[in-house]
PDB file of C-alpha atoms in Angstrom:
ATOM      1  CA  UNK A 669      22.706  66.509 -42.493  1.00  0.00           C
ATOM      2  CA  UNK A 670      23.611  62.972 -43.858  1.00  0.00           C
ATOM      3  CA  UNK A 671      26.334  63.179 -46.752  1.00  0.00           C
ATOM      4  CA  UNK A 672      26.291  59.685 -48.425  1.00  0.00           C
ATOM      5  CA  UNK A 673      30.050  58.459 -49.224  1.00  0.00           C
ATOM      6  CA  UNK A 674      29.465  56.181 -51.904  1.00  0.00           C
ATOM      7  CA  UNK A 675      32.443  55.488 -52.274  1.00  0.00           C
ATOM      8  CA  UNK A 676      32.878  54.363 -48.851  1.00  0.00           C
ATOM      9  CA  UNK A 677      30.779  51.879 -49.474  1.00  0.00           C
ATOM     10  CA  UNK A 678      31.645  50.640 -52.447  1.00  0.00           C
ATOM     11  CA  UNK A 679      35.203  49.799 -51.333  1.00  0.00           C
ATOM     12  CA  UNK A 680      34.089  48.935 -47.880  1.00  0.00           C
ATOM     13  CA  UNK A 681      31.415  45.746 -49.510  1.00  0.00           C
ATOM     14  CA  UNK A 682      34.466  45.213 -52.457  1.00  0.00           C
ATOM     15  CA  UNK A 683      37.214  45.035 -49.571  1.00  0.00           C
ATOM     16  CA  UNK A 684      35.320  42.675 -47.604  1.00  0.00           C
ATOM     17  CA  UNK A 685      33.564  40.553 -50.177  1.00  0.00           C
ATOM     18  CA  UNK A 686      37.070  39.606 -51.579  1.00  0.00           C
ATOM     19  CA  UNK A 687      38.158  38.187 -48.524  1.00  0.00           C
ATOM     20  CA  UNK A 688      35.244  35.496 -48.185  1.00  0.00           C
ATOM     21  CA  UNK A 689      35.725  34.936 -52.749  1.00  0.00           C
ATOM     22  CA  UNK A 690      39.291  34.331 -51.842  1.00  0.00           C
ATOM     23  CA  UNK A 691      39.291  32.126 -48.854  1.00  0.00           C
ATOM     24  CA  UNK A 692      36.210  30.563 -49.076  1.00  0.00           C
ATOM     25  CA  UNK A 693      33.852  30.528 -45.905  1.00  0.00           C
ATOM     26  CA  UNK A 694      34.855  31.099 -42.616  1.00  0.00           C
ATOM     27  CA  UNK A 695      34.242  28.931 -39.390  1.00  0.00           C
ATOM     28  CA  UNK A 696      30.570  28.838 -38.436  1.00  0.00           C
ATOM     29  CA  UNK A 697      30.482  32.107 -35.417  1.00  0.00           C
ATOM     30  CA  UNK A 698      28.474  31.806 -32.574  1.00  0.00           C
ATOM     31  CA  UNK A 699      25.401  34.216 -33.266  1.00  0.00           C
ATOM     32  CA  UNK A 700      23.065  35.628 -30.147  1.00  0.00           C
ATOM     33  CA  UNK A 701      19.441  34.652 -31.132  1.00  0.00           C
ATOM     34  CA  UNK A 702      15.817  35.394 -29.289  1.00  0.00           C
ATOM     35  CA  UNK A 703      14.665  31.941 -29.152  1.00  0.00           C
ATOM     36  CA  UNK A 704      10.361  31.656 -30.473  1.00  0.00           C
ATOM     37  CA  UNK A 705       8.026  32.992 -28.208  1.00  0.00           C
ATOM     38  CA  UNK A 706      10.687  35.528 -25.929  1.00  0.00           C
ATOM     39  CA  UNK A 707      14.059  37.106 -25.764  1.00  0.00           C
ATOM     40  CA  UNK A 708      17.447  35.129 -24.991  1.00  0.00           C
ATOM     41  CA  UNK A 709      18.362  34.420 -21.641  1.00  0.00           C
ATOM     42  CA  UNK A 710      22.172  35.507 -21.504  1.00  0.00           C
ATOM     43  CA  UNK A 711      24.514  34.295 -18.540  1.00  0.00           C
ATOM     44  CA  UNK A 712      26.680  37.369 -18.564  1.00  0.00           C
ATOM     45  CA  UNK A 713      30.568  35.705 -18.662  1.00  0.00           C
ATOM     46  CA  UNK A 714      33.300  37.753 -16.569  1.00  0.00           C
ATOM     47  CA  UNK A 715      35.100  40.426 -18.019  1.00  0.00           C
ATOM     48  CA  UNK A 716      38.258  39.381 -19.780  1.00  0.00           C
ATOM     49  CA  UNK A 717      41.578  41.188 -19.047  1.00  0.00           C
ATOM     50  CA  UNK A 718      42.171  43.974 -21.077  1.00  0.00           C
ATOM     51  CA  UNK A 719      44.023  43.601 -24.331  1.00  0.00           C
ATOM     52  CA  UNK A 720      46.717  45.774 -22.863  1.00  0.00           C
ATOM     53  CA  UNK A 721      46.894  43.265 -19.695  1.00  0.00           C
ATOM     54  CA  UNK A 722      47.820  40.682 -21.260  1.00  0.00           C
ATOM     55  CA  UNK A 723      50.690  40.916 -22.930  1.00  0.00           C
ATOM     56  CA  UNK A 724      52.686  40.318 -26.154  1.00  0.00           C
ATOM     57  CA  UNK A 725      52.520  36.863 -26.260  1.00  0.00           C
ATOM     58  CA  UNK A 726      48.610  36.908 -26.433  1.00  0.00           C
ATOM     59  CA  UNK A 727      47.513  39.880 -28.547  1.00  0.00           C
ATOM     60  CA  UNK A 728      44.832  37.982 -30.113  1.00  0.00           C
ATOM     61  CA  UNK A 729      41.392  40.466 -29.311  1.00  0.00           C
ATOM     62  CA  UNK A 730      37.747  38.986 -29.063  1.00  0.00           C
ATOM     63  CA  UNK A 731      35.468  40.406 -31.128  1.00  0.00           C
ATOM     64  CA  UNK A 732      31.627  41.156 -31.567  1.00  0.00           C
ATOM     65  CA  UNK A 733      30.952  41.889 -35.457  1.00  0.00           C
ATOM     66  CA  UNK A 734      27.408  43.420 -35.508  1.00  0.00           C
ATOM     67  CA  UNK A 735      26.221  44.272 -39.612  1.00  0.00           C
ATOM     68  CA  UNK A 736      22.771  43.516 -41.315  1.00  0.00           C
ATOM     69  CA  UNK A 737      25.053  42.453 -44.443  1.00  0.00           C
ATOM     70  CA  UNK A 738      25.516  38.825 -44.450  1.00  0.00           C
ATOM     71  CA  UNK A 739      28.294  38.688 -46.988  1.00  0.00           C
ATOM     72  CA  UNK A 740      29.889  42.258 -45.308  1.00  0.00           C
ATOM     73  CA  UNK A 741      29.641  40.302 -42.051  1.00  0.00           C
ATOM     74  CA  UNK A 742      31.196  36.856 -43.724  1.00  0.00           C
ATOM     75  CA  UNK A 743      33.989  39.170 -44.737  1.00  0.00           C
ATOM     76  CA  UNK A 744      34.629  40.800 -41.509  1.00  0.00           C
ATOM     77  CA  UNK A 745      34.771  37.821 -39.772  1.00  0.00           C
ATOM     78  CA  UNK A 746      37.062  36.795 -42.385  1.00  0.00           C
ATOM     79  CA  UNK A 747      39.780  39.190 -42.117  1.00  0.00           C
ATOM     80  CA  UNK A 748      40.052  39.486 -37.977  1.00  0.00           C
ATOM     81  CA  UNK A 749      40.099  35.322 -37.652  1.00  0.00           C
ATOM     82  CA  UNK A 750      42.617  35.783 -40.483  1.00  0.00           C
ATOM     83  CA  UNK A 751      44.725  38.550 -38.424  1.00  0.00           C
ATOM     84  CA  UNK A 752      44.322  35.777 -35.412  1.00  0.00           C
ATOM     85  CA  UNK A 753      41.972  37.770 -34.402  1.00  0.00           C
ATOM     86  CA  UNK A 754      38.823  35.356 -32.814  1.00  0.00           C
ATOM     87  CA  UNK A 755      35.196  36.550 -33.802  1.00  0.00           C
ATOM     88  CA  UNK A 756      32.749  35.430 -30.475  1.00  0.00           C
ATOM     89  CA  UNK A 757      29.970  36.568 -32.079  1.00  0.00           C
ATOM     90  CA  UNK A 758      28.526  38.143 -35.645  1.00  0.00           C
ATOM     91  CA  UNK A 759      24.916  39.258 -35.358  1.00  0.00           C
ATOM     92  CA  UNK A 760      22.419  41.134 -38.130  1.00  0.00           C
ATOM     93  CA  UNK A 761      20.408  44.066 -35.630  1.00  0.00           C
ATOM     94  CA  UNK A 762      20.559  45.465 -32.458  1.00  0.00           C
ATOM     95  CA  UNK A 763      18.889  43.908 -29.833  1.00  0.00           C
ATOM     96  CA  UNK A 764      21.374  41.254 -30.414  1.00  0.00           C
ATOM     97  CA  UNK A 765      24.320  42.882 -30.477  1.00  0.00           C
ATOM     98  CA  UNK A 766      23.563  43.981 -26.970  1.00  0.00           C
ATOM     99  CA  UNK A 767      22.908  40.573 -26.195  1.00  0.00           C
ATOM    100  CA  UNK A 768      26.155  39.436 -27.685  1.00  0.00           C
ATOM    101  CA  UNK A 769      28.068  42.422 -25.760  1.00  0.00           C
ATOM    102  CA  UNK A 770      26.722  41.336 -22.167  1.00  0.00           C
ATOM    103  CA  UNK A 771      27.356  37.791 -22.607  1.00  0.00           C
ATOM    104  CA  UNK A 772      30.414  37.439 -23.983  1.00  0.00           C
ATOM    105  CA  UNK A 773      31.826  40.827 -22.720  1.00  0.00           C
ATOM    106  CA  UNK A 774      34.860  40.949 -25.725  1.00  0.00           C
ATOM    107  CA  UNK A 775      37.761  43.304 -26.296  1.00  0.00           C
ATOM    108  CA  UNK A 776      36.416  45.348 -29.234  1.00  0.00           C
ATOM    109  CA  UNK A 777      32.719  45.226 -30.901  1.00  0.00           C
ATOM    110  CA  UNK A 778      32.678  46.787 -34.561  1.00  0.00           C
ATOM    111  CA  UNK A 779      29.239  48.144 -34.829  1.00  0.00           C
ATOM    112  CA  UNK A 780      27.072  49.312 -38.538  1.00  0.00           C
ATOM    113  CA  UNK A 781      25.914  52.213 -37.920  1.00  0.00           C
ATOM    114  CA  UNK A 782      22.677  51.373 -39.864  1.00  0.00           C
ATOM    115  CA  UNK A 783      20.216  48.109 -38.964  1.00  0.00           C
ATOM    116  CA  UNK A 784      17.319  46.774 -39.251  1.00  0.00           C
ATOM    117  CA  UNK A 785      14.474  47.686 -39.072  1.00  0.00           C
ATOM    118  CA  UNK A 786      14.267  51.060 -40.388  1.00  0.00           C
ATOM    119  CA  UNK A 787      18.130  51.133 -41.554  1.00  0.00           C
ATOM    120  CA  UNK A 788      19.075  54.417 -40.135  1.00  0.00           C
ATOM    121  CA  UNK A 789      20.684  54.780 -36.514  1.00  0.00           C
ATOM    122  CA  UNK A 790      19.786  51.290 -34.497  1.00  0.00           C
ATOM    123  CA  UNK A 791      23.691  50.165 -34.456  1.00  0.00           C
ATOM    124  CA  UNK A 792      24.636  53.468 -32.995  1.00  0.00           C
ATOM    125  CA  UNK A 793      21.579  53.339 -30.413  1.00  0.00           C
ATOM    126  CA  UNK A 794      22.495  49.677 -29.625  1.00  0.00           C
ATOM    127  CA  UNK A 795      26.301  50.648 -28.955  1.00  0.00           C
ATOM    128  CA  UNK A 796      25.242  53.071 -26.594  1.00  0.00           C
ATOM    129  CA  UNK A 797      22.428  50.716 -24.867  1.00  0.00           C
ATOM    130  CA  UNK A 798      25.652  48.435 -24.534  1.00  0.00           C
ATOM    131  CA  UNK A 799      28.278  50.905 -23.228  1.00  0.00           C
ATOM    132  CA  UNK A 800      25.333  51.731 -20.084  1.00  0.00           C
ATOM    133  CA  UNK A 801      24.927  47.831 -19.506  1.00  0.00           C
ATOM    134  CA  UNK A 802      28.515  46.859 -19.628  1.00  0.00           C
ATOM    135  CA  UNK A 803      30.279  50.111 -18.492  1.00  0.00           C
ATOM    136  CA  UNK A 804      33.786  51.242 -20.766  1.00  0.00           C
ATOM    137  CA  UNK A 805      33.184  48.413 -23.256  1.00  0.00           C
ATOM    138  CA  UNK A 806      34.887  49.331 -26.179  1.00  0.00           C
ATOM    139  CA  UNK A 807      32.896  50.421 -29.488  1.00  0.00           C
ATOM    140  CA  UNK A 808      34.179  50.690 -32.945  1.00  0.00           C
ATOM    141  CA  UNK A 809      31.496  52.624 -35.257  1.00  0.00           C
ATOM    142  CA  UNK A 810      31.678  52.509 -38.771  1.00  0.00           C
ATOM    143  CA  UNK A 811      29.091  54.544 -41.135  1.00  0.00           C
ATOM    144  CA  UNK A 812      29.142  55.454 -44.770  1.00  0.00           C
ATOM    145  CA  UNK A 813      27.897  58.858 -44.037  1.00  0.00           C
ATOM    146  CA  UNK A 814      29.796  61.745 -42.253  1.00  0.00           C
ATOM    147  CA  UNK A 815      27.343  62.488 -39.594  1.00  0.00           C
ATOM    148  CA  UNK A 816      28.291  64.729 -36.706  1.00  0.00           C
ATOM    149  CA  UNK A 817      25.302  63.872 -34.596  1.00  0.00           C
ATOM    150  CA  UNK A 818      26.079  60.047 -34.146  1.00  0.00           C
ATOM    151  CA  UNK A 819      29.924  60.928 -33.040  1.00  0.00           C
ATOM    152  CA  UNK A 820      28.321  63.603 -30.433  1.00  0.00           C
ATOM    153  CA  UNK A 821      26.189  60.409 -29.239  1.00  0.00           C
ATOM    154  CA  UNK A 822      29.062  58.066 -28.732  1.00  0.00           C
ATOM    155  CA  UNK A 823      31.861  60.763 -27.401  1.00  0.00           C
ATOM    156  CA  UNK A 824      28.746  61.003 -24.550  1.00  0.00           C
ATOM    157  CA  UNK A 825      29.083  57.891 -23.432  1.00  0.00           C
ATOM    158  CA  UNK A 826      32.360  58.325 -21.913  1.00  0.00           C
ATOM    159  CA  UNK A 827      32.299  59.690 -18.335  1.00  0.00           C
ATOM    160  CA  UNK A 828      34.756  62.795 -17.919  1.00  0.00           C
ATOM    161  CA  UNK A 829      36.334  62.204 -14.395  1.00  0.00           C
ATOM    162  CA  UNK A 830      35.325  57.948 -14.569  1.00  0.00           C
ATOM    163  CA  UNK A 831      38.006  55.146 -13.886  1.00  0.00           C
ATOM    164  CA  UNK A 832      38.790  55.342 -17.467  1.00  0.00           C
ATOM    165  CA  UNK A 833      36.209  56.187 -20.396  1.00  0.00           C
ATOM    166  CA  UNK A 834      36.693  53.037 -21.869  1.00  0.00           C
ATOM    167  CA  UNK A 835      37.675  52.877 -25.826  1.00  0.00           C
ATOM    168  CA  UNK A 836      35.336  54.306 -28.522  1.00  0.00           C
ATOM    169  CA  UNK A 837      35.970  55.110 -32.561  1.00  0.00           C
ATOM    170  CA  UNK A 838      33.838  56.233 -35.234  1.00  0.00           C
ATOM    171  CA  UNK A 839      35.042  55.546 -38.448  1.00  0.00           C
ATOM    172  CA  UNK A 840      33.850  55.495 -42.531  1.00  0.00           C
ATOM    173  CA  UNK A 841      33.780  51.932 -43.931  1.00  0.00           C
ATOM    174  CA  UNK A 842      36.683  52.864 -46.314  1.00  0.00           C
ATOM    175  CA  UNK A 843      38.665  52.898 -43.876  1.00  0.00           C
ATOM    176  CA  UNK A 844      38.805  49.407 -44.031  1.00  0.00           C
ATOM    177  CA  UNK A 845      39.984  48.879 -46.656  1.00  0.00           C
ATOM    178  CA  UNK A 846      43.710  50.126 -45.472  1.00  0.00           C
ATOM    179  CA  UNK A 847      43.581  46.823 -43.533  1.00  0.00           C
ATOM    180  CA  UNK A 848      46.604  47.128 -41.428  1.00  0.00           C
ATOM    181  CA  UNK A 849      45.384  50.991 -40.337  1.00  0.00           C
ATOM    182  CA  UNK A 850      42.274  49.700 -39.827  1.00  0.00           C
ATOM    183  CA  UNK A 851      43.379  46.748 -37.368  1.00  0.00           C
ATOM    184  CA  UNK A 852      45.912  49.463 -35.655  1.00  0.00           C
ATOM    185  CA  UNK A 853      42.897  51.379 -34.825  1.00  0.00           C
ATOM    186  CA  UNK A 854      41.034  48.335 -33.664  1.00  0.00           C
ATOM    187  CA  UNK A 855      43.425  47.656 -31.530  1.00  0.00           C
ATOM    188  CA  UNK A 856      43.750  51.503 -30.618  1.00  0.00           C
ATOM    189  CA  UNK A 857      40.016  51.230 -29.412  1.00  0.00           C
ATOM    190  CA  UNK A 858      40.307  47.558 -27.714  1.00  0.00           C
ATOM    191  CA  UNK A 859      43.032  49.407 -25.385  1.00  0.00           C
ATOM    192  CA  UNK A 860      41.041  52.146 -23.907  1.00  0.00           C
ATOM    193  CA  UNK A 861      42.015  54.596 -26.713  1.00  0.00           C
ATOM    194  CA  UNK A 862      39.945  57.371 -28.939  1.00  0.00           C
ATOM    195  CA  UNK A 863      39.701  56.662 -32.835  1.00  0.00           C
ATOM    196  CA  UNK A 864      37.647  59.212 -34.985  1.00  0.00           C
ATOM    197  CA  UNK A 865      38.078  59.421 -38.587  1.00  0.00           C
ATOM    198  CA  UNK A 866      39.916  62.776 -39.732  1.00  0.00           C
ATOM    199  CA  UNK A 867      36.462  63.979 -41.814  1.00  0.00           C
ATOM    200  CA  UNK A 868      34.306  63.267 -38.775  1.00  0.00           C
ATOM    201  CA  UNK A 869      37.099  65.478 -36.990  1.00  0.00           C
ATOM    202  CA  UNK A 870      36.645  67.649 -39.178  1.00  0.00           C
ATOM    203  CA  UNK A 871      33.225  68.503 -39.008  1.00  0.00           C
ATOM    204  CA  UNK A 872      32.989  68.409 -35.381  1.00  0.00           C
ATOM    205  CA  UNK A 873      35.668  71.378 -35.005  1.00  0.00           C
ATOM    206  CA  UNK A 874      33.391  73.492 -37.281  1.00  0.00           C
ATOM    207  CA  UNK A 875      30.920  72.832 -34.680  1.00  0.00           C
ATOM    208  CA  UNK A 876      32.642  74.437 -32.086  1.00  0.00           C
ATOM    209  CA  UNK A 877      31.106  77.048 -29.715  1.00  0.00           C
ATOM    210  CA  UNK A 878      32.471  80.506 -30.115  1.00  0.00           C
ATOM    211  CA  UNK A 879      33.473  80.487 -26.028  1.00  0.00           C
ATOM    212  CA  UNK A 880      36.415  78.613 -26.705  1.00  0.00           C
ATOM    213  CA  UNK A 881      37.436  76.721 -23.776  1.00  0.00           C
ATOM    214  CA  UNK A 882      40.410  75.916 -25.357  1.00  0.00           C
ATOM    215  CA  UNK A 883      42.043  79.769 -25.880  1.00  0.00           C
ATOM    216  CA  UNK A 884      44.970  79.219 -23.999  1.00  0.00           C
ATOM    217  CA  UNK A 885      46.415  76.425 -26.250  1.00  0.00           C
ATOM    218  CA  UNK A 886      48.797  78.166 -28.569  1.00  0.00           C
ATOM    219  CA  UNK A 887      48.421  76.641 -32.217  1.00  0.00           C
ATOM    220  CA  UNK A 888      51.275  74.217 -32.193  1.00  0.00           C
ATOM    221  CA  UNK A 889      49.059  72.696 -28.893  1.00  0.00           C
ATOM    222  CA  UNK A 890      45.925  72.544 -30.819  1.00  0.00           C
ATOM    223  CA  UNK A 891      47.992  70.936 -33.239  1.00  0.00           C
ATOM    224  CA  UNK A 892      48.609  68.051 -31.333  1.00  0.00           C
ATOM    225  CA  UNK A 893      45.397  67.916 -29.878  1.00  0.00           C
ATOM    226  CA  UNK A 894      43.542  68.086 -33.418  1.00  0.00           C
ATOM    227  CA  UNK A 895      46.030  64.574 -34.087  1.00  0.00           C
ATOM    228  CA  UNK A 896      45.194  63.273 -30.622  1.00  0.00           C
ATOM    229  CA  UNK A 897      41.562  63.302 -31.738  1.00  0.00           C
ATOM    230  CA  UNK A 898      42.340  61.169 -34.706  1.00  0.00           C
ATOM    231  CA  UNK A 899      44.008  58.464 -32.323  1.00  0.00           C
ATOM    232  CA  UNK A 900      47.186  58.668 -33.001  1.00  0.00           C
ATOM    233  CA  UNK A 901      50.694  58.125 -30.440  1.00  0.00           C
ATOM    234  CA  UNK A 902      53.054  60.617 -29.141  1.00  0.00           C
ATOM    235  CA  UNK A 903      55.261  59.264 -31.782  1.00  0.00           C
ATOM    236  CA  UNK A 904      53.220  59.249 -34.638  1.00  0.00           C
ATOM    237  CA  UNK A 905      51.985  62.984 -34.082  1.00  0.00           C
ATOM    238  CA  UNK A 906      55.604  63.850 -33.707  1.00  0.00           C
ATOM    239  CA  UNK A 907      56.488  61.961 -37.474  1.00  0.00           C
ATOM    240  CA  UNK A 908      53.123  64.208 -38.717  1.00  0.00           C
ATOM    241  CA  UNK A 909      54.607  67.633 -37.753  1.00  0.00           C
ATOM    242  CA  UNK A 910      58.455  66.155 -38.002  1.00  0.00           C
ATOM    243  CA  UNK A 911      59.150  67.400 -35.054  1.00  0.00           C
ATOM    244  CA  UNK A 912      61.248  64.951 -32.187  1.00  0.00           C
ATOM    245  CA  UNK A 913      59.399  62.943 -29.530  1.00  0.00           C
ATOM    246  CA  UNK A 914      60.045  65.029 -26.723  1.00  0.00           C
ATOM    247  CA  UNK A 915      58.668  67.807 -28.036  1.00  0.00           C
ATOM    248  CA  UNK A 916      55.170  66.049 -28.466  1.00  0.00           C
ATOM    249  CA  UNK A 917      55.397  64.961 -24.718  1.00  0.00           C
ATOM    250  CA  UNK A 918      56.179  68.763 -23.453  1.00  0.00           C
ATOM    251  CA  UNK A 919      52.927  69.693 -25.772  1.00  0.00           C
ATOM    252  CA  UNK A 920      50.627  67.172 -24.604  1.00  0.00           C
ATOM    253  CA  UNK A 921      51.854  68.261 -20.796  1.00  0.00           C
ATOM    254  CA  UNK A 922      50.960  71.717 -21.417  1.00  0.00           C
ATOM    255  CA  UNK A 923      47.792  70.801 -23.330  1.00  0.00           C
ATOM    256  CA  UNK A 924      47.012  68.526 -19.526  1.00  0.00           C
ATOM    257  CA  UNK A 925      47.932  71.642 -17.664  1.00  0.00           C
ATOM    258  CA  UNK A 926      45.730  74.379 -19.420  1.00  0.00           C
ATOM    259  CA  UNK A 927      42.675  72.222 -19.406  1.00  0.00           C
ATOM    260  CA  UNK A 928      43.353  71.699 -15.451  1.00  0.00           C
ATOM    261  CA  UNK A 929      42.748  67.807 -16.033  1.00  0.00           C
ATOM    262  CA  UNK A 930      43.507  66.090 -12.561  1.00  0.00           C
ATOM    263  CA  UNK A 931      46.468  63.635 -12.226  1.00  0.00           C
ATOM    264  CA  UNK A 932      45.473  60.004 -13.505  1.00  0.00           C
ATOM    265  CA  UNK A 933      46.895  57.424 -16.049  1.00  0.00           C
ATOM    266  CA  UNK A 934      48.012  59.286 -19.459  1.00  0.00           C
ATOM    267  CA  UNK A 935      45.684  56.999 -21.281  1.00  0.00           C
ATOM    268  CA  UNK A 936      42.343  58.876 -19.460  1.00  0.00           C
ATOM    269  CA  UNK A 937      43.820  62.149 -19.420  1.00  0.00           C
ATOM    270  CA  UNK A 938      44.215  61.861 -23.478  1.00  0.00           C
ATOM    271  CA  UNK A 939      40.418  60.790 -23.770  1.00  0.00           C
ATOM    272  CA  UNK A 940      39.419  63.836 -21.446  1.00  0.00           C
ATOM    273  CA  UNK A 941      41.635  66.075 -23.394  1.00  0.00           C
ATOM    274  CA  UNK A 942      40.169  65.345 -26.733  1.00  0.00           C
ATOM    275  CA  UNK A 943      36.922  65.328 -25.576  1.00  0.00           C
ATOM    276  CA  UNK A 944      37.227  68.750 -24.123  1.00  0.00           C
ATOM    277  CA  UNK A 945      38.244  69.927 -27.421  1.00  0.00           C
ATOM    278  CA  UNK A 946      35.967  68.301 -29.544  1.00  0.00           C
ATOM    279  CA  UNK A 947      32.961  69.479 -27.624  1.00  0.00           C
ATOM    280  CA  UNK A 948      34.750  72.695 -27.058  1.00  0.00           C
TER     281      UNK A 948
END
């Protein structure tokens, strides 16, 4: 059932709508748009490196902004080109947002959840339509409403046992407003890396089927799991239970081991671990 967070979007338009008041207008962004009389032809350009590829002397991430809101938008674009982040394209519905994603193939796309026409689920259905075309692109949600069906819909699109799922959050839009958490889990997602807000967590566990393919994990495991979910690094799981960093890395070994996930990178092996326990 849809819970409306007004609150989440209150701060999320007041956040984001301060940026564009304070700074004025940003630099006109490329937007994907059916020309009269037929849909855009889009010359799909090759795949940048990954963020992660490329180093610390260009961490600058290319971004898709896709929200109906024109001064939400305005604002989003904003605060990434601020961050030195660059925007390749901000787009208003759907079908070109899925345009956007296959032609300009960038780092991160934040997606609304909600767009036209009818307003309720077309961003998440467009995110998904893009993740089939262009294969492990990564997808940041963000929804004013806690609802456990949309998370379900993106956590399917990545491919247990793939080369790599390919980076995916779902967040609330007040969220955004801690800017610098919000950018961290960005850039989380741009690198191949799972990002769910902790109420969407939440619900999702409540969810769980009473076979428990997870009953081996002691609690302390599903501890770390339950913060693995939410994103976060060995290291900033181990400053949430204030326990050492070596003690996080034994626990996420024996969480691999239980759930018999094959040898790969850690980074795919997380993703298949917390997607066996969120739709466990």
């Amino acid at each position: 059932m849809l819970r409306p967070t007004y609150r989440a979007e209150l701060t999320y338009r007041a956040e984001l709508a301060s940026w564009v008041e304070l700074t004025g207008p940003s630099q006109p962004v490329p937007e994907t748009v059916p020309p009269v009389g037929g849909p855009a032809e889009v010359t799909p350009t090759p795949y940048p490196r990954p963020v992660e590829a490329r180093g610390m002397v260009d961490s600058s991430m290319r971004v898709v902004i896709a929200d109906d809101a024109v001064l939400l938008r305005e604002g989003l674009v904003r605060l990434l080109t601020e961050h030195g982040h660059e925007v390749v394209a901000a787009v208003g519905d759907g079908t070109t947002l899925v345009e956007a994603i296959v032609a300009h193939r960038p780092d991160v796309s934040i997606v609304d959840v909600r767009m036209p026409p009818s307003h309720t689920d077309e961003g998440l259905r467009a995110a998904v339509e893009a993740r089939r075309l262009v294969p492990r692109t990564p997808i940041l949600v963000l929804s004013q409403y806690v609802e456990v069906s949309y998370a379900d819909d993106l956590l399917a699109t990545v491919k247990p046992g793939g080369a790599g799922g390919g980076g995916i959050g779902y967040l609330l839009k007040d969220r955004v407003a801690a800017i610098d958490e919000f950018l961290d889990a960005l850039r989380r997602v741009a690198t191949g890396g799972t990002v769910l807000d902790p109420e969407v967590v939440g619900q999702l566990l409540v969810r769980r089927r009473r076979d428990d393919p997870l009953r081996e994990l002691t609690p302390r495991e599903r501890e770390v799991l339950s913060l693995m979910a939410e994103g976060r690094s060995n290291t900033a799981i181990a400053r949430a239970l204030v326990v050492s960093d070596g003690a996080v890395e034994k626990h996420v070994r024996n969480i691999f081991t239980k759930l018999q996930l094959p040898p790969d990178e850690e980074q795919h092996r997380r993703v298949l671990a917390v997607l066996a326990y969120l739709r466990g």
